[in-house]
């Protein structure tokens, strides 16, 4: 006798046979015989099914009951999505098919089938909702965890740069090899690599940004060390100097006044735990930070577990449900933690340091083992799903289950060690202090020394180096004569702001910026007004302006951004600051006179003759020390193409960025550009097809962008020769180039296979990021016509170096 499953298989084959019998081309007699056979078998099948109604109902129940167990086993939203798209329709079809096989007289089966479909649909909705809610929670936890890891990486990078900088300043490195050995051997280097690797699993963009920050910071200090080897301190004064081209400028070495941040670790007793027979050391308490402001007011901030996580002290992805970073403890435990944290301010104890490094080494070894096993997984089974999922798929006893168990045990021991030794609390305290200081800096109460590593798009290209030399020369003149304001003058996007920031970074001077506008008044130049609250009531607080703070800060650089955007009356208010008096008289403080410290450098930027700007009058102009800052020169007199803006653009392109970091004298990208673009040499092994495509796109962008710039400058200065001369109302700046670089980064490798499409790719990018600026229809049509007609042209001859005259004996 046939079983129900056998009958269902037979039914499927009969249906297939019936379908094929109805196809065109089948002989009529054969078709009739086949259909008669199908009808006969169908009848027998229905007889079997009618006798097995309860069995069919039971099979439907088995299918439905299995669903909940399946859904309960899902741990990823991707699994749920696949079940909804693939499995759910198949299950409904399976139940529907069984209902169709049975006769309409089998009402019990028909009703049961309808209820089964309703139940499956309810389960689908229930678990979809559950996974949406869980996904939101998981995503929030992951985001918080990644944010913590990013902050941890930033703190570690800052500490490594601090250690490196101290050694560079003391001139402890004799050559580049010593630097590389020191960086590679530093324990923080390995820690940073591990944290960035963890971040990369969830957020590759953040991991990449941190990696670039580290590389650029190391490169900048390597460059500084190299120059220290080449040029020693000034003989007459013994001061450290930094070279700007052929001009040496003193590094500001006076200690910057630090913010007074008084943070004390203490505990707050839980009164509910007091009682007869309970010793004071056994009371429960909460760890707190106590901060004191200028007025002497003390504020308590609880150091809760959530706060610990926010400051980069955990990795939920590694730990699972294990809790650590305890902040609620007995008074006796709290006293021990507080004592340990105090000792840590003078450095970790040798035994603690050794144990810490041992844990770090073991965790790194485990990480390497997992990575190697993941590669084997990829070779055998495709994309690696992560260690947790791999352990679930392969089951207990597998290598992945063992690795997961070992890792969790190791990490748990590690965090128990950190907890016991008070390292969590110590790190949290450092982060807490840093947060207060950074917050005050961002709010303008203290200038900040810019860092090259915080701004990965900054480059020390040929033209930037020349502009820095001019700036340093004029700054020295202004300091010696105690007179004048350096004025950086050039079109939008020529890099004036960046120039000031790089100068401050290299000379270690804090930068104070005042943004000028047509609404700037003498009162704005004298004071700032902010809102404060007390007991629910708000009130205004007046404080010195950023200008006054800068003038009173030794070594500061005061920068007036877009100086000619403020009205002439406000400009004239500053006259006495720009001449030998070097002072301003405040309008808001009963005639208070503020004198600039002798070491303060004053500078500004201006966009020439732009709409809604105010041309400085003669008296103001005579107090300026101007520097013309233009767009980087693209085509040189010898017919070759400059590297400056190409280097700036390449810094933002993934395939090229690592080659842009070194000094200009040994920069790999500069060599690559000169060989490929200027000499037509494609033999460099670094020139992969993708890099060639990217360089071709940069070349096209710069070719077309410089045509647009020439048209813009003609329109601004009125140098167009006639009505048919092409002009444009919007500049093409480095901002647009970086946006084009972003678009280039997001092209797939297959889109970069045809190098002949590089020019059209550049046109497409310009239309995307620039053409939409143009509102005038006629101007937009003219731009499109020109853009379509422009093309690139590389040098046709290899430039020959000038002959060196023979030396006379």
Short mmCIF file of N, CA and C in Angstrom, two decimals, residues 500-561:
data_model
loop_
_atom_site.label_atom_id
_atom_site.label_comp_id
_atom_site.label_asym_id
_atom_site.label_seq_id
_atom_site.Cartn_x
_atom_site.Cartn_y
_atom_site.Cartn_z
N UNK A 500 46.76 78.64 7.52
CA UNK A 500 46.94 79.13 8.89
C UNK A 500 46.99 77.96 9.86
N UNK A 501 46.11 76.98 9.66
CA UNK A 501 46.07 75.83 10.57
C UNK A 501 47.35 75.01 10.50
N UNK A 502 47.89 74.80 9.31
CA UNK A 502 49.14 74.03 9.18
C UNK A 502 50.29 74.78 9.84
N UNK A 503 50.33 76.11 9.66
CA UNK A 503 51.37 76.91 10.31
C UNK A 503 51.29 76.74 11.83
N UNK A 504 50.08 76.80 12.38
CA UNK A 504 49.90 76.64 13.83
C UNK A 504 50.31 75.24 14.28
N UNK A 505 49.97 74.23 13.48
CA UNK A 505 50.32 72.86 13.83
C UNK A 505 51.83 72.67 13.87
N UNK A 506 52.53 73.24 12.90
CA UNK A 506 53.97 73.03 12.81
C UNK A 506 54.75 73.87 13.82
N UNK A 507 54.19 75.02 14.23
CA UNK A 507 54.88 75.87 15.21
C UNK A 507 54.34 75.70 16.62
N UNK A 508 53.33 74.82 16.78
CA UNK A 508 52.75 74.52 18.10
C UNK A 508 52.13 75.75 18.75
N UNK A 509 51.44 76.55 17.94
CA UNK A 509 50.76 77.74 18.45
C UNK A 509 49.25 77.51 18.45
N UNK A 510 48.55 77.93 19.52
CA UNK A 510 47.09 77.80 19.55
C UNK A 510 46.43 78.77 18.58
N UNK A 511 45.43 78.30 17.87
CA UNK A 511 44.75 79.12 16.87
C UNK A 511 43.39 79.59 17.41
N UNK A 512 43.13 80.89 17.30
CA UNK A 512 41.84 81.48 17.67
C UNK A 512 41.24 82.09 16.41
N UNK A 513 40.03 81.69 16.08
CA UNK A 513 39.39 82.16 14.85
C UNK A 513 38.19 83.04 15.17
N UNK A 514 38.12 84.19 14.51
CA UNK A 514 36.93 85.06 14.59
C UNK A 514 36.33 85.13 13.19
N UNK A 515 35.10 84.66 13.03
CA UNK A 515 34.43 84.67 11.73
C UNK A 515 33.73 86.01 11.53
N UNK A 516 34.15 86.73 10.51
CA UNK A 516 33.59 88.06 10.23
C UNK A 516 32.36 87.95 9.33
N UNK A 517 31.45 88.90 9.46
CA UNK A 517 30.26 88.95 8.61
C UNK A 517 29.80 90.40 8.49
N UNK A 518 28.80 90.62 7.65
CA UNK A 518 28.31 91.98 7.46
C UNK A 518 27.59 92.51 8.69
N UNK A 519 27.29 91.62 9.65
CA UNK A 519 26.62 92.04 10.88
C UNK A 519 27.60 92.27 12.03
N UNK A 520 28.91 92.08 11.80
CA UNK A 520 29.90 92.25 12.86
C UNK A 520 29.99 93.72 13.28
N UNK A 521 29.94 93.95 14.59
CA UNK A 521 30.04 95.32 15.13
C UNK A 521 31.22 95.39 16.09
N UNK A 522 31.51 96.62 16.56
CA UNK A 522 32.58 96.78 17.55
C UNK A 522 32.28 96.02 18.83
N UNK A 523 30.99 95.90 19.17
CA UNK A 523 30.62 95.16 20.38
C UNK A 523 30.93 93.67 20.22
N UNK A 524 30.68 93.12 19.01
CA UNK A 524 31.00 91.71 18.76
C UNK A 524 32.50 91.46 18.89
N UNK A 525 33.29 92.45 18.47
CA UNK A 525 34.74 92.31 18.54
C UNK A 525 35.25 92.39 19.98
N UNK A 526 34.41 92.93 20.88
CA UNK A 526 34.84 93.15 22.26
C UNK A 526 34.39 92.06 23.22
N UNK A 527 33.18 91.51 23.01
CA UNK A 527 32.66 90.56 23.99
C UNK A 527 31.75 89.52 23.34
N UNK A 528 31.58 88.40 24.03
CA UNK A 528 30.63 87.36 23.65
C UNK A 528 29.52 87.33 24.68
N UNK A 529 28.33 86.95 24.23
CA UNK A 529 27.18 86.82 25.12
C UNK A 529 26.63 85.41 24.96
N UNK A 530 26.40 84.73 26.08
CA UNK A 530 25.84 83.38 26.03
C UNK A 530 24.74 83.26 27.08
N UNK A 531 23.94 82.21 26.95
CA UNK A 531 22.85 81.96 27.90
C UNK A 531 23.29 80.94 28.93
N UNK A 532 22.88 81.17 30.19
CA UNK A 532 23.12 80.21 31.26
C UNK A 532 21.81 80.02 32.01
N UNK A 533 21.74 78.98 32.82
CA UNK A 533 20.51 78.69 33.57
C UNK A 533 20.84 78.42 35.02
N UNK A 534 19.92 78.80 35.89
CA UNK A 534 20.08 78.55 37.32
C UNK A 534 18.70 78.35 37.92
N UNK A 535 18.44 77.14 38.41
CA UNK A 535 17.15 76.87 39.03
C UNK A 535 15.99 77.02 38.08
N UNK A 536 16.21 76.72 36.81
CA UNK A 536 15.13 76.81 35.83
C UNK A 536 15.02 78.16 35.17
N UNK A 537 15.72 79.17 35.70
CA UNK A 537 15.66 80.52 35.11
C UNK A 537 16.90 80.74 34.26
N UNK A 538 16.72 81.32 33.07
CA UNK A 538 17.85 81.59 32.18
C UNK A 538 18.27 83.05 32.29
N UNK A 539 19.56 83.30 32.04
CA UNK A 539 20.07 84.67 32.08
C UNK A 539 21.27 84.74 31.15
N UNK A 540 21.65 85.96 30.76
CA UNK A 540 22.77 86.15 29.85
C UNK A 540 24.07 86.32 30.63
N UNK A 541 25.14 85.79 30.05
CA UNK A 541 26.47 85.91 30.64
C UNK A 541 27.38 86.58 29.62
N UNK A 542 28.05 87.65 30.03
CA UNK A 542 28.97 88.36 29.15
C UNK A 542 30.39 87.93 29.48
N UNK A 543 31.17 87.67 28.45
CA UNK A 543 32.57 87.31 28.64
C UNK A 543 33.40 87.90 27.52
N UNK A 544 34.71 87.89 27.72
CA UNK A 544 35.60 88.44 26.70
C UNK A 544 35.42 87.72 25.38
N UNK A 545 35.55 88.46 24.30
CA UNK A 545 35.45 87.86 22.97
C UNK A 545 36.66 86.98 22.71
N UNK A 546 36.55 86.16 21.68
CA UNK A 546 37.67 85.29 21.31
C UNK A 546 38.89 86.14 20.93
N UNK A 547 38.66 87.36 20.44
CA UNK A 547 39.76 88.26 20.07
C UNK A 547 40.55 88.65 21.32
N UNK A 548 39.83 89.06 22.36
CA UNK A 548 40.48 89.48 23.61
C UNK A 548 41.25 88.31 24.21
N UNK A 549 40.64 87.13 24.21
CA UNK A 549 41.31 85.94 24.77
C UNK A 549 42.59 85.63 24.00
N UNK A 550 42.53 85.75 22.68
CA UNK A 550 43.72 85.46 21.87
C UNK A 550 44.83 86.46 22.16
N UNK A 551 44.48 87.74 22.25
CA UNK A 551 45.50 88.77 22.48
C UNK A 551 46.22 88.57 23.81
N UNK A 552 45.53 88.00 24.77
CA UNK A 552 46.12 87.82 26.10
C UNK A 552 46.75 86.44 26.28
N UNK A 553 46.76 85.62 25.22
CA UNK A 553 47.34 84.27 25.29
C UNK A 553 48.71 84.26 24.63
N UNK A 554 49.80 84.05 25.37
CA UNK A 554 51.14 84.01 24.76
C UNK A 554 51.22 82.96 23.66
N UNK A 555 51.81 83.35 22.54
CA UNK A 555 52.02 82.42 21.43
C UNK A 555 50.82 82.19 20.54
N UNK A 556 49.70 82.86 20.80
CA UNK A 556 48.48 82.61 20.03
C UNK A 556 48.59 83.16 18.61
N UNK A 557 47.80 82.55 17.72
CA UNK A 557 47.59 83.09 16.37
C UNK A 557 46.13 83.50 16.29
N UNK A 558 45.88 84.80 16.12
CA UNK A 558 44.53 85.33 16.00
C UNK A 558 44.21 85.46 14.51
N UNK A 559 43.15 84.79 14.08
CA UNK A 559 42.81 84.71 12.65
C UNK A 559 41.43 85.29 12.40
N UNK A 560 41.36 86.37 11.62
CA UNK A 560 40.09 86.96 11.19
C UNK A 560 39.68 86.32 9.86
N UNK A 561 38.70 85.44 9.92
CA UNK A 561 38.25 84.74 8.71
C UNK A 561 37.34 85.64 7.89
#
